[in-house]
Coordinates of N, CA, C and O in Angstrom, one line a residue:
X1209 N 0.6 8.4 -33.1 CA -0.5 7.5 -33.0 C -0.7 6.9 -34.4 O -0.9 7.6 -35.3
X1210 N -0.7 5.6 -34.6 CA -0.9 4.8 -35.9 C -2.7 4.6 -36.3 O -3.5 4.0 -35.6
X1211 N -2.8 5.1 -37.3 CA -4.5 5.2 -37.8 C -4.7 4.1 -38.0 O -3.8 3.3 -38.1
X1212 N -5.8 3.8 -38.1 CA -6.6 2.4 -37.6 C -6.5 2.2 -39.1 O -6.4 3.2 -39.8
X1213 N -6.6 0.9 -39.7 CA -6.7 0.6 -40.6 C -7.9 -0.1 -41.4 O -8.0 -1.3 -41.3
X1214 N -8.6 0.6 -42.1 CA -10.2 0.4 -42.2 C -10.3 -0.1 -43.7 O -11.4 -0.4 -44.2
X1215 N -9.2 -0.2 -44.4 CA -9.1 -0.6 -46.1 C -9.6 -2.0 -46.0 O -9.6 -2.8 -45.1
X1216 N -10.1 -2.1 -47.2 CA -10.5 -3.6 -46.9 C -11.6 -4.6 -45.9 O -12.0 -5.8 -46.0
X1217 N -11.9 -3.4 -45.0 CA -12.6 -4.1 -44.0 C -14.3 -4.2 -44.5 O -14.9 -3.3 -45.2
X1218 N -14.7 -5.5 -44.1 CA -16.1 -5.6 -44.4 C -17.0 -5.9 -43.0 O -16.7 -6.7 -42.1
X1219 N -17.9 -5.1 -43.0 CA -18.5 -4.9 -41.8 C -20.0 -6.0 -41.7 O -21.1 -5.4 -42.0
X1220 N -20.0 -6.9 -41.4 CA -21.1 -8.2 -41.0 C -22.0 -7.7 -40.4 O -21.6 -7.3 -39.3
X1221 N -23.7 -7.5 -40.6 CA -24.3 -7.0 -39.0 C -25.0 -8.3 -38.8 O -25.5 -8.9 -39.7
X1222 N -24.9 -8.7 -36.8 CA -25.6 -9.3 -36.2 C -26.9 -9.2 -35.8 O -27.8 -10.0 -35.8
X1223 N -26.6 -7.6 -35.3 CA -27.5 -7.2 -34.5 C -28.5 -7.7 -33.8 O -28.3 -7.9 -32.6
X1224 N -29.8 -7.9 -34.3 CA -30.8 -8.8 -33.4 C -30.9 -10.0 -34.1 O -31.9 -10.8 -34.0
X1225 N -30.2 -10.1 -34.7 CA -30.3 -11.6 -35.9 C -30.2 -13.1 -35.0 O -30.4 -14.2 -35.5
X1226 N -29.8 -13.1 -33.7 CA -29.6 -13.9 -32.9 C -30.6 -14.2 -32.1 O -30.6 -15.0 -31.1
X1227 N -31.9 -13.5 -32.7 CA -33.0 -13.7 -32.1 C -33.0 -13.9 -30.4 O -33.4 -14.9 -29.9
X1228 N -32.6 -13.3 -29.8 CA -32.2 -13.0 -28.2 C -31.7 -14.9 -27.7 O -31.9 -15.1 -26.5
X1229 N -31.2 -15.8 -28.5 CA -31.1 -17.0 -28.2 C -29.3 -17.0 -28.7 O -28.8 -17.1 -29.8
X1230 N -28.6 -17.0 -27.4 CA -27.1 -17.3 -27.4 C -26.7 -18.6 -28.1 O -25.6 -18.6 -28.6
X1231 N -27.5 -19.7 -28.3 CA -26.7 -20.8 -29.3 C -26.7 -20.2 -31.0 O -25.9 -20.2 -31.9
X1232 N -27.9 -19.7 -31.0 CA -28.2 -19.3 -32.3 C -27.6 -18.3 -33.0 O -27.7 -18.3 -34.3
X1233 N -26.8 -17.4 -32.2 CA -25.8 -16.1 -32.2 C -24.4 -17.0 -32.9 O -23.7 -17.0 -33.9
X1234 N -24.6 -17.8 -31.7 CA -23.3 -18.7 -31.9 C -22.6 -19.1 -33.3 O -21.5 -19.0 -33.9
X1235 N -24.2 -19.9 -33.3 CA -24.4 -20.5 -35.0 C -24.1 -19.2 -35.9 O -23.2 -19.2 -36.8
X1236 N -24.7 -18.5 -35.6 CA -24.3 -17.5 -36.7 C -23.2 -16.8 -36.9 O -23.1 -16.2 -38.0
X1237 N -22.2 -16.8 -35.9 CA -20.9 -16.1 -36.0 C -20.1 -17.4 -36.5 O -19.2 -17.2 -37.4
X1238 N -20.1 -18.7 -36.0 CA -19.4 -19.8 -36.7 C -19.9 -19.9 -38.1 O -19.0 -20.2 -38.8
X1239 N -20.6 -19.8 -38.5 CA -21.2 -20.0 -40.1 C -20.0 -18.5 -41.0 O -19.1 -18.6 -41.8
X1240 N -20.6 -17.3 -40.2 CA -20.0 -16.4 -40.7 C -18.4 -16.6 -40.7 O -17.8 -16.3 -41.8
X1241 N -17.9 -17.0 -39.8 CA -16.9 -17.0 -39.6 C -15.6 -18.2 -40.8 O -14.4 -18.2 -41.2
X1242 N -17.2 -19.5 -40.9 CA -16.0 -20.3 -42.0 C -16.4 -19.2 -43.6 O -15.4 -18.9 -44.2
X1243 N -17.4 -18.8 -43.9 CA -17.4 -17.8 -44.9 C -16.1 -17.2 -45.2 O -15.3 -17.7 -46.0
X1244 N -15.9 -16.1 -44.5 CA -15.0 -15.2 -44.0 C -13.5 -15.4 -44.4 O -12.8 -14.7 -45.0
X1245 N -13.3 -17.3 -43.3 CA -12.0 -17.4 -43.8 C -11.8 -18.0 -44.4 O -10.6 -18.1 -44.6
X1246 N -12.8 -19.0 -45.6 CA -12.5 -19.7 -46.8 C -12.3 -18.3 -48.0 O -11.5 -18.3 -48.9
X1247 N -12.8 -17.6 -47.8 CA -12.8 -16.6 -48.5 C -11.4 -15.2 -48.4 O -11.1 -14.4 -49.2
X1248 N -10.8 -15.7 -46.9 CA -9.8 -14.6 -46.6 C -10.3 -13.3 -46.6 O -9.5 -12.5 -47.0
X1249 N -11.3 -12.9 -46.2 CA -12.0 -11.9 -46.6 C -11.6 -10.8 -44.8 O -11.5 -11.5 -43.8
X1250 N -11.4 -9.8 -44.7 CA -10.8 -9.6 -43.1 C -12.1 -8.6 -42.9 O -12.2 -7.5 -43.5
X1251 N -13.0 -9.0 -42.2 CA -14.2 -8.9 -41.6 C -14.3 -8.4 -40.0 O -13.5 -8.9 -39.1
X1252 N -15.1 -7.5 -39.7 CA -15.9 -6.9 -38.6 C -17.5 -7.4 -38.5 O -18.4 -7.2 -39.3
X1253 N -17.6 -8.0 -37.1 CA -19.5 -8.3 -37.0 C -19.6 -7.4 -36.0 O -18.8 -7.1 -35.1
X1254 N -20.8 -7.1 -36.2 CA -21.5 -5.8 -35.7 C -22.3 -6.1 -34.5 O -23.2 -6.9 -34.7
X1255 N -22.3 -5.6 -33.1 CA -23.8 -5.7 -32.6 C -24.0 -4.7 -32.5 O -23.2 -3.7 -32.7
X1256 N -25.7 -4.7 -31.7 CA -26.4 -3.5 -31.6 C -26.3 -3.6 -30.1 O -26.6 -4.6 -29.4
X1257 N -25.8 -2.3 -29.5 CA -26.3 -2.0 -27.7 C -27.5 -0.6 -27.6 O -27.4 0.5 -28.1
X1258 N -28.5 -1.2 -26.6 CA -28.9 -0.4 -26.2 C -29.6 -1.3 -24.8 O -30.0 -2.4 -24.5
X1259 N -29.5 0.0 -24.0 CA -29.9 -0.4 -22.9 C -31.3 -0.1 -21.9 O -31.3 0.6 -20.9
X1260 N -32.3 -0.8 -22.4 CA -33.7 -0.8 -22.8 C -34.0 -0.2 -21.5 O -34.9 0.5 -21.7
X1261 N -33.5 -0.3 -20.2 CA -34.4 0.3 -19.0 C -34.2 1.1 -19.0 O -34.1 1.4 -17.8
X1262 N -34.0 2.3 -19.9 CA -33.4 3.8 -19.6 C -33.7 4.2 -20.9 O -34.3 5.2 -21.2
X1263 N -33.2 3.3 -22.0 CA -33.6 3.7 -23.9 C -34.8 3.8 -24.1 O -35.1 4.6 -25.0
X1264 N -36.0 3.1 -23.4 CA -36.8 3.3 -24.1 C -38.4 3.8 -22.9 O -38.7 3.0 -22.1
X1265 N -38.9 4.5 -23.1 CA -39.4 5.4 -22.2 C -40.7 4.8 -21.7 O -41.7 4.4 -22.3
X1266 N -40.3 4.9 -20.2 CA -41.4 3.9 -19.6 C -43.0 4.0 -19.8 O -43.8 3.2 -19.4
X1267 N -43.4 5.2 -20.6 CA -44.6 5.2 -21.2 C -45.0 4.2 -22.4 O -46.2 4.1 -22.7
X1268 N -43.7 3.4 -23.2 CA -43.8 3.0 -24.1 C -43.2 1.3 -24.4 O -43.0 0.8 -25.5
X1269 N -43.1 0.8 -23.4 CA -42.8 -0.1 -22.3 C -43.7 -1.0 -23.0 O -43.2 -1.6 -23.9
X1270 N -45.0 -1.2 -22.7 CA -45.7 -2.1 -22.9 C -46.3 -2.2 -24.3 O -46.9 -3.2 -24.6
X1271 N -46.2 -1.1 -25.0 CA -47.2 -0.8 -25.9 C -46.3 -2.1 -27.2 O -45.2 -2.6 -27.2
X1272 N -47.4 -2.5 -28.3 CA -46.9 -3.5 -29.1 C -46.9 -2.6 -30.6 O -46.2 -2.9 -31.6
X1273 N -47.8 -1.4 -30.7 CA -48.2 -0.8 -31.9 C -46.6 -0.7 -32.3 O -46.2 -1.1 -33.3
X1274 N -45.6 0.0 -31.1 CA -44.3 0.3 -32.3 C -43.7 -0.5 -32.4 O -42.9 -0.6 -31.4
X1275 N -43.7 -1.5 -33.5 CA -43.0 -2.9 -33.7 C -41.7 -2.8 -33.4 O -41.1 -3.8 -33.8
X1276 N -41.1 -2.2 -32.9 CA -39.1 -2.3 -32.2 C -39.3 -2.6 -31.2 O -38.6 -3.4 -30.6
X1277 N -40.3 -1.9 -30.7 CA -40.1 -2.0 -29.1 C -40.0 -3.8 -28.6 O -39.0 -4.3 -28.1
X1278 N -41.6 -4.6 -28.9 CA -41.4 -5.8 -28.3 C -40.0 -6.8 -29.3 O -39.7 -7.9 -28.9
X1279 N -39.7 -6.3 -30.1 CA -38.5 -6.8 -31.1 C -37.3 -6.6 -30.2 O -36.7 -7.6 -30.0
X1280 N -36.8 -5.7 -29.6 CA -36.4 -5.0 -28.7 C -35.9 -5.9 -27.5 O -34.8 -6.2 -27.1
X1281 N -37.4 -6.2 -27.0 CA -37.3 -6.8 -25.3 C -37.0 -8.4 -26.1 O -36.0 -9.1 -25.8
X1282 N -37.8 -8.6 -26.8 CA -37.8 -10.6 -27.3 C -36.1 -10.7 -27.8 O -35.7 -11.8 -28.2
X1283 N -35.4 -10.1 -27.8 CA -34.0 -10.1 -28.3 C -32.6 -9.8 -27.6 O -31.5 -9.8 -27.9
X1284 N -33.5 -9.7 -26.5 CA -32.4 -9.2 -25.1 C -31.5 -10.0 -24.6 O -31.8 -11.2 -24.4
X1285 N -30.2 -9.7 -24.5 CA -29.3 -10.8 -24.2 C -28.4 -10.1 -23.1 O -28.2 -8.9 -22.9
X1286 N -27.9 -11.2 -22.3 CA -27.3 -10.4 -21.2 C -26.0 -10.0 -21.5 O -25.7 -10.4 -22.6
X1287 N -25.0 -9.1 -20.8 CA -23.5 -9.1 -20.8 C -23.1 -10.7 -21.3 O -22.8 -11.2 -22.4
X1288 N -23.2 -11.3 -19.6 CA -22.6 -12.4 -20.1 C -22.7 -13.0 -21.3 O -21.5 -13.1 -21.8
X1289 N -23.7 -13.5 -22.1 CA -24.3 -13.7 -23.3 C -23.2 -12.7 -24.4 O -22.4 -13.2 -25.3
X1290 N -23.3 -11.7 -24.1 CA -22.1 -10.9 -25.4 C -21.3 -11.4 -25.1 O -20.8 -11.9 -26.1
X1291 N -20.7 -11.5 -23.9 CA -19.0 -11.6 -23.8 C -19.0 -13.1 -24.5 O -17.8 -13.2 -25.0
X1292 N -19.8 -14.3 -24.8 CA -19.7 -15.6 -25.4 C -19.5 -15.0 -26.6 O -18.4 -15.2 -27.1
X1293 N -20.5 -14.1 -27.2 CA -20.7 -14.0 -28.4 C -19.1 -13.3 -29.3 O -18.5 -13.7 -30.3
X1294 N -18.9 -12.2 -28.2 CA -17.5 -11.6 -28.7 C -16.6 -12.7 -28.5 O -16.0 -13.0 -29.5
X1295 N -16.5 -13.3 -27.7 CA -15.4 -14.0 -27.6 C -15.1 -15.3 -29.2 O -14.2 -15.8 -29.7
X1296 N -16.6 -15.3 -29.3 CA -16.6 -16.6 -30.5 C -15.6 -15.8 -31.9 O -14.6 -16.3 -32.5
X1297 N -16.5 -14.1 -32.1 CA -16.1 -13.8 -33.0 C -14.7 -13.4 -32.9 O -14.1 -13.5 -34.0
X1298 N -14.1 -13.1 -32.1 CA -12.2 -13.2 -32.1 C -12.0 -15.0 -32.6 O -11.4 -15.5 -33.5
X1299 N -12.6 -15.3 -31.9 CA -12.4 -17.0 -32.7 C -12.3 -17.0 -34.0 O -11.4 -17.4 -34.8
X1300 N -13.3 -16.6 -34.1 CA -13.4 -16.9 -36.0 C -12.5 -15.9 -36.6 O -12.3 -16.0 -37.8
X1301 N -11.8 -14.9 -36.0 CA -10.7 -14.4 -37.0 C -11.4 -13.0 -37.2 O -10.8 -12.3 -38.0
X1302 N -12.6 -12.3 -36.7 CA -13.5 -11.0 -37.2 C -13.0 -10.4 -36.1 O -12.7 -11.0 -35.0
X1303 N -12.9 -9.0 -36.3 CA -13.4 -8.0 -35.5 C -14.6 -7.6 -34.9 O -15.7 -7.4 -35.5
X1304 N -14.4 -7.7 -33.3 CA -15.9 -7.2 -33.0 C -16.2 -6.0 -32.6 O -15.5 -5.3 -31.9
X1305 N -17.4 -5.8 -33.1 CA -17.4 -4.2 -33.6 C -19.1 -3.7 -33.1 O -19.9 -4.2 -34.0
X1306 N -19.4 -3.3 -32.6 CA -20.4 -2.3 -31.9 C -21.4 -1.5 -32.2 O -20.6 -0.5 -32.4
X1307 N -22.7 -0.9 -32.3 CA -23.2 0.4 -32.5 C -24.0 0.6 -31.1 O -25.0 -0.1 -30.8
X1308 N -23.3 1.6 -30.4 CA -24.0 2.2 -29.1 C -25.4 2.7 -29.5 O -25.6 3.2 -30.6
X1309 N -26.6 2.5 -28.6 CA -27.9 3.8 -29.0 C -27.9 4.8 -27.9 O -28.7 5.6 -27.9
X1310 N -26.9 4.7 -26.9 CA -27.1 5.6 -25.7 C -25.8 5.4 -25.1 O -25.0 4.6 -25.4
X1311 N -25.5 6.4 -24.1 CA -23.8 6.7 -23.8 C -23.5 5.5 -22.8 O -22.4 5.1 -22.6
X1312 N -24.5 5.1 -22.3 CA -24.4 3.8 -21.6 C -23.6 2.7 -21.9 O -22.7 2.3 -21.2
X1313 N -24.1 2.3 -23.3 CA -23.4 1.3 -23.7 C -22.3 1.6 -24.5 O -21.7 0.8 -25.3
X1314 N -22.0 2.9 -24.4 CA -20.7 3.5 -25.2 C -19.2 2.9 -23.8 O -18.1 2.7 -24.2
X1315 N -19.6 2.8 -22.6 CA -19.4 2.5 -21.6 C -19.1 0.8 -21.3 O -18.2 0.3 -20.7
X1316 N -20.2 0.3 -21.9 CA -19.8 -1.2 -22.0 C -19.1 -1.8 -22.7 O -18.3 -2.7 -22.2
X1317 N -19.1 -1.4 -24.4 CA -18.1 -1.7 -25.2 C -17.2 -1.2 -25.0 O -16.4 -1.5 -25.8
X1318 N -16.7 -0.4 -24.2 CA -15.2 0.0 -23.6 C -14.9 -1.8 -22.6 O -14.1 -2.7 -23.0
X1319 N -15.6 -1.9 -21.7 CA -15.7 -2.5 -20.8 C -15.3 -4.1 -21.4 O -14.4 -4.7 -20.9
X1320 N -16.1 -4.5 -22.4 CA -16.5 -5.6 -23.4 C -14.9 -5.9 -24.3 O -14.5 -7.0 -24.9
X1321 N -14.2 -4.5 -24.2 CA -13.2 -4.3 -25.1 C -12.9 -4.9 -26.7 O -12.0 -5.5 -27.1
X1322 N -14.2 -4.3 -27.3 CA -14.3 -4.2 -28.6 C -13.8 -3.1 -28.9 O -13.6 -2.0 -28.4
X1323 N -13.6 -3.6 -30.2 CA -12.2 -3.2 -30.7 C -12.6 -1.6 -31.8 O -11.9 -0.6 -32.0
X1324 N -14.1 -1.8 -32.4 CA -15.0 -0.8 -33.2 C -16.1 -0.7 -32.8 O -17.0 -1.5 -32.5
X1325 N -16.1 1.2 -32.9 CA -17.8 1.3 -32.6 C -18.0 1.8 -33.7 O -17.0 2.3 -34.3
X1326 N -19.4 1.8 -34.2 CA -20.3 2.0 -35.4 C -21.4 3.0 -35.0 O -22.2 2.6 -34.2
X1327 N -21.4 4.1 -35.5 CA -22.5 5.1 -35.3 C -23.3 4.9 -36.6 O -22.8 4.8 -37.7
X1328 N -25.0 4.9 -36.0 CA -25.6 4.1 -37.0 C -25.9 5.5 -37.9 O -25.5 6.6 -37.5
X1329 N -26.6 5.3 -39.2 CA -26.9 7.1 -39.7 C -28.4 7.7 -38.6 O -28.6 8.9 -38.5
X1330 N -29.0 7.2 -38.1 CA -30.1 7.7 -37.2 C -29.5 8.6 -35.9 O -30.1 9.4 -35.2
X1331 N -28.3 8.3 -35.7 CA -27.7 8.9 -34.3 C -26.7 10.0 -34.8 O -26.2 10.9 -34.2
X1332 N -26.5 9.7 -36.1 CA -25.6 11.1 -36.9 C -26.1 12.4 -35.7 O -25.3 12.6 -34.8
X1333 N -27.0 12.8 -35.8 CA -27.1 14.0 -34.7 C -27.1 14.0 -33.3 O -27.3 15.0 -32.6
X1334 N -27.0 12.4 -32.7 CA -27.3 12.3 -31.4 C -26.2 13.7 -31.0 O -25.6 13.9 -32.0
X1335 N -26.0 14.1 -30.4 CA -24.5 15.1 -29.6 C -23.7 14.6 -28.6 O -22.5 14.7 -28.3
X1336 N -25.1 14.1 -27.8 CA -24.6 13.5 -26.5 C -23.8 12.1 -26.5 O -23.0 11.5 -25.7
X1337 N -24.4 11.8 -28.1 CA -23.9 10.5 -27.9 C -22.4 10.2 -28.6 O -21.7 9.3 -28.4
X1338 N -22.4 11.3 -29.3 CA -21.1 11.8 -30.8 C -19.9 12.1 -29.7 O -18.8 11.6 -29.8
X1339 N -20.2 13.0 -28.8 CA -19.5 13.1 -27.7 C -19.3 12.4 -27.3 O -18.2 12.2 -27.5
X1340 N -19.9 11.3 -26.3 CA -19.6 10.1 -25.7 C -18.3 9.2 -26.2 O -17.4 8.9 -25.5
X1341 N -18.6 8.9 -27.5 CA -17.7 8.4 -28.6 C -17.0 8.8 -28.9 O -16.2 8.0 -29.4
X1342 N -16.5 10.2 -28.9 CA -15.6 10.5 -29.5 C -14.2 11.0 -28.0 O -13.0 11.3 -28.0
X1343 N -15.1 10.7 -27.0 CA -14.6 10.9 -25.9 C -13.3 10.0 -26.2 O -12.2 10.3 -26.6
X1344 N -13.7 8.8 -25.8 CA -13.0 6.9 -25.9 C -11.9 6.9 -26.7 O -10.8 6.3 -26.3
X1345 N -12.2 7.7 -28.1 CA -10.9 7.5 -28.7 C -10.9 6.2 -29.2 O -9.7 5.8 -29.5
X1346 N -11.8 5.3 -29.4 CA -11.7 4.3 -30.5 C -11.6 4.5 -31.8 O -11.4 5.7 -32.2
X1347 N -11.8 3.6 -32.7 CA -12.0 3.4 -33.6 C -13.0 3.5 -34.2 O -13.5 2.4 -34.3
X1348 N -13.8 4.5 -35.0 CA -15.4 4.4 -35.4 C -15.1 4.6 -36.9 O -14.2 5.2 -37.6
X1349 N -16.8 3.6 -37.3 CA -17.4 3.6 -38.2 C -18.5 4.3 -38.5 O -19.6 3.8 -38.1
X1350 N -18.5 5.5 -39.3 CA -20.3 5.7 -39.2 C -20.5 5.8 -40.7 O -19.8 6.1 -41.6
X1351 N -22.0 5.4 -40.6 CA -22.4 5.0 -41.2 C -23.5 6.5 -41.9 O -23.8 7.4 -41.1
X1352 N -23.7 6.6 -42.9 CA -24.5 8.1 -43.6 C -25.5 7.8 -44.2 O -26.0 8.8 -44.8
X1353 N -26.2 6.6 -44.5 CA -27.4 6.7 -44.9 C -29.1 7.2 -44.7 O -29.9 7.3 -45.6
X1354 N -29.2 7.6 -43.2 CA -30.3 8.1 -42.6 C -29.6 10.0 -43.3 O -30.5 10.9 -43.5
X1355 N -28.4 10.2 -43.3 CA -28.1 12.1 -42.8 C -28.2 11.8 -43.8 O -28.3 10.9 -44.5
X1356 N -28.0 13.9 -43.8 CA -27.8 15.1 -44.5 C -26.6 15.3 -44.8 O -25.7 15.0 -44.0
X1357 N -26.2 15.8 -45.9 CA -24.5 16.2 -45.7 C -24.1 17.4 -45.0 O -23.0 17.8 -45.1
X1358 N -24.8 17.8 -44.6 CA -24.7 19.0 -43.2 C -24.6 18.3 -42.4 O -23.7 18.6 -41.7
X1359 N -25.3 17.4 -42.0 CA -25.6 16.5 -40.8 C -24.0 15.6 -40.6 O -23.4 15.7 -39.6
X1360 N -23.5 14.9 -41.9 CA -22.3 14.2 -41.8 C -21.1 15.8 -41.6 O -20.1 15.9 -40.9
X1361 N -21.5 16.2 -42.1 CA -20.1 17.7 -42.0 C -19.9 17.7 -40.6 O -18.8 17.4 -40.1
X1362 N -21.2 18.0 -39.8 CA -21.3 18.1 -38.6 C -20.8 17.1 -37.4 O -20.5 17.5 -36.3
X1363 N -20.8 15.9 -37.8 CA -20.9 14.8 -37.0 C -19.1 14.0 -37.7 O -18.9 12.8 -37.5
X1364 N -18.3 14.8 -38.3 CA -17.4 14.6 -39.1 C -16.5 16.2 -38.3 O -15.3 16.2 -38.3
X1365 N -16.9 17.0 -38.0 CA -16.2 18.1 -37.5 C -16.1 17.8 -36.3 O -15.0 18.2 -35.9
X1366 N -16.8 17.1 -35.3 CA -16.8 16.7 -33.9 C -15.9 15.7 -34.1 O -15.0 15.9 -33.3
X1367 N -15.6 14.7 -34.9 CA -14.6 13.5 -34.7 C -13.6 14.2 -35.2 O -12.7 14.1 -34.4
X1368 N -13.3 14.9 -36.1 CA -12.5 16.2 -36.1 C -11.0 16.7 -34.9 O -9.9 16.6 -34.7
X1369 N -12.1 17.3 -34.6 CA -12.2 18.0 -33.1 C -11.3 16.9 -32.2 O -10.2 17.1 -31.7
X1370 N -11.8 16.3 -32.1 CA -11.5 15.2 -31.1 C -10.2 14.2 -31.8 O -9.9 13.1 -31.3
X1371 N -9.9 14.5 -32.4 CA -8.5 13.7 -33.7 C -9.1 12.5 -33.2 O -8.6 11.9 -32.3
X1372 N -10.1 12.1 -33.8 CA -10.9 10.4 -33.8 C -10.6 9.8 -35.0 O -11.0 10.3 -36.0
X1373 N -10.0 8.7 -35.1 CA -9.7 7.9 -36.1 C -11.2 7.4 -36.9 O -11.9 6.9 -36.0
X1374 N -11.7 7.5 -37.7 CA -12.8 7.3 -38.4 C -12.7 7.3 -39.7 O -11.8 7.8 -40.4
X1375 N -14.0 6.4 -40.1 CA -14.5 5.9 -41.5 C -15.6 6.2 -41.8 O -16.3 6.0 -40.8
X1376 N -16.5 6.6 -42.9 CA -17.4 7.0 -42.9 C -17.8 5.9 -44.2 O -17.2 5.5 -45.2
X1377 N -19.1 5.4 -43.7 CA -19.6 4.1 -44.2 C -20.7 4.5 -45.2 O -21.9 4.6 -45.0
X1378 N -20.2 4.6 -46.4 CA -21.9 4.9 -47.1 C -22.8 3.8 -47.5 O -22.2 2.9 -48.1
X1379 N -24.3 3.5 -47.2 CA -25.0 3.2 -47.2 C -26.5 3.5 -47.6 O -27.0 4.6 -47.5
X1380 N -27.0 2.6 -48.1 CA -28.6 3.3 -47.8 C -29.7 2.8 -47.3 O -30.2 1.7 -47.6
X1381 N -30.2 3.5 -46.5 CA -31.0 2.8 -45.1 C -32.8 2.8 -45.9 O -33.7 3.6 -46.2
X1382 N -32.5 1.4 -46.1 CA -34.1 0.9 -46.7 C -34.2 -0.7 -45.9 O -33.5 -1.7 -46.2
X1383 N -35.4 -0.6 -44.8 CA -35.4 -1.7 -44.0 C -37.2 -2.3 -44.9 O -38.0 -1.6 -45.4
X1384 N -37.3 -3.5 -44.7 CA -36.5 -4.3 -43.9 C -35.8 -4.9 -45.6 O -36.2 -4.9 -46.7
X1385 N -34.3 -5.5 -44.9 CA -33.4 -5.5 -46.4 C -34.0 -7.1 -47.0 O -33.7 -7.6 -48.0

């Protein structure tokens, strides 16, 4: 099996930066995209999946106090809508590259056939979801700024386990950047 090749790679995040509006996504991966290759720079853009009628708990649905949530719904974009958005970013020459929040959409980006998933540092202990991922046999990025170094041992022993091609992304998680 030939290990994924992670040297070099610079990881772009999208995530809700597209303001749940597909032209604007657009815009943003073509902008990124002339960056990138005037620069030669060999680049991964990031989205976020989560799959809000099940992620996020119908008690908490309406409420506005925890500012993600309505950030959340006002940012929602359909399949179809990704599949434009991935498709642009093979355009531009980037890898499109993923962070599941639930095993659901660890299912879609199979589906979507992106090429990298990205385990964010908040999900370092998900199990269910480390599992999920490490099921697939892709390519992951995780990222260690939220953990512990017990927590990354941990979550590095499971990808392990599982002979998962992986990169461990250091970072440090101070929002908003």
């Amino acid at each position: 099996m030939t290990k994924y090749d992670f040297n070099e790679l610079i990881v772009l995040d999208l995530a809700n930066n597209h303001q749940g509006d597909l032209e604007h996504g657009l815009n943003i991966i073509k902008a990124l995209g002339k960056v990138i290759n005037d620069l030669g720079i060999r680049a991964a853009l990031k989205f976020q999946f989560r799959q809000l009628d099940t992620f996020i708990h119908p008690d908490f649905k309406e409420r506005d106090d925890v500012t993600h949530i309505p950030r959340f719904f006002s940012t929602r974009l359909s399949i179809k809508d990704y599949v434009k958005l991935i498709k642009e970013v093979r355009a531009q020459g980037m890898i499109p590259t993923c962070t599941p929040f639930d095993e659901e959409s660890v299912d879609i980006i199979q589906k979507l056939d992106i090429e990298i998933m990205k385990i964010a540092s908040c999900s370092v202990m998900d199990i269910p979801l480390l599992n999920k991922v490490a099921g697939v046999k892709m390519p992951v990025v995780a990222s260690t700024g939220g953990a512990t170094v017990s927590q990354i041992d941990h979550m590095v022993q499971i990808f392990e386990q599982n002979k998962l091609d992986f990169a461990l992304h250091h970072c440090v998680s101070i929002y908003p950047t």
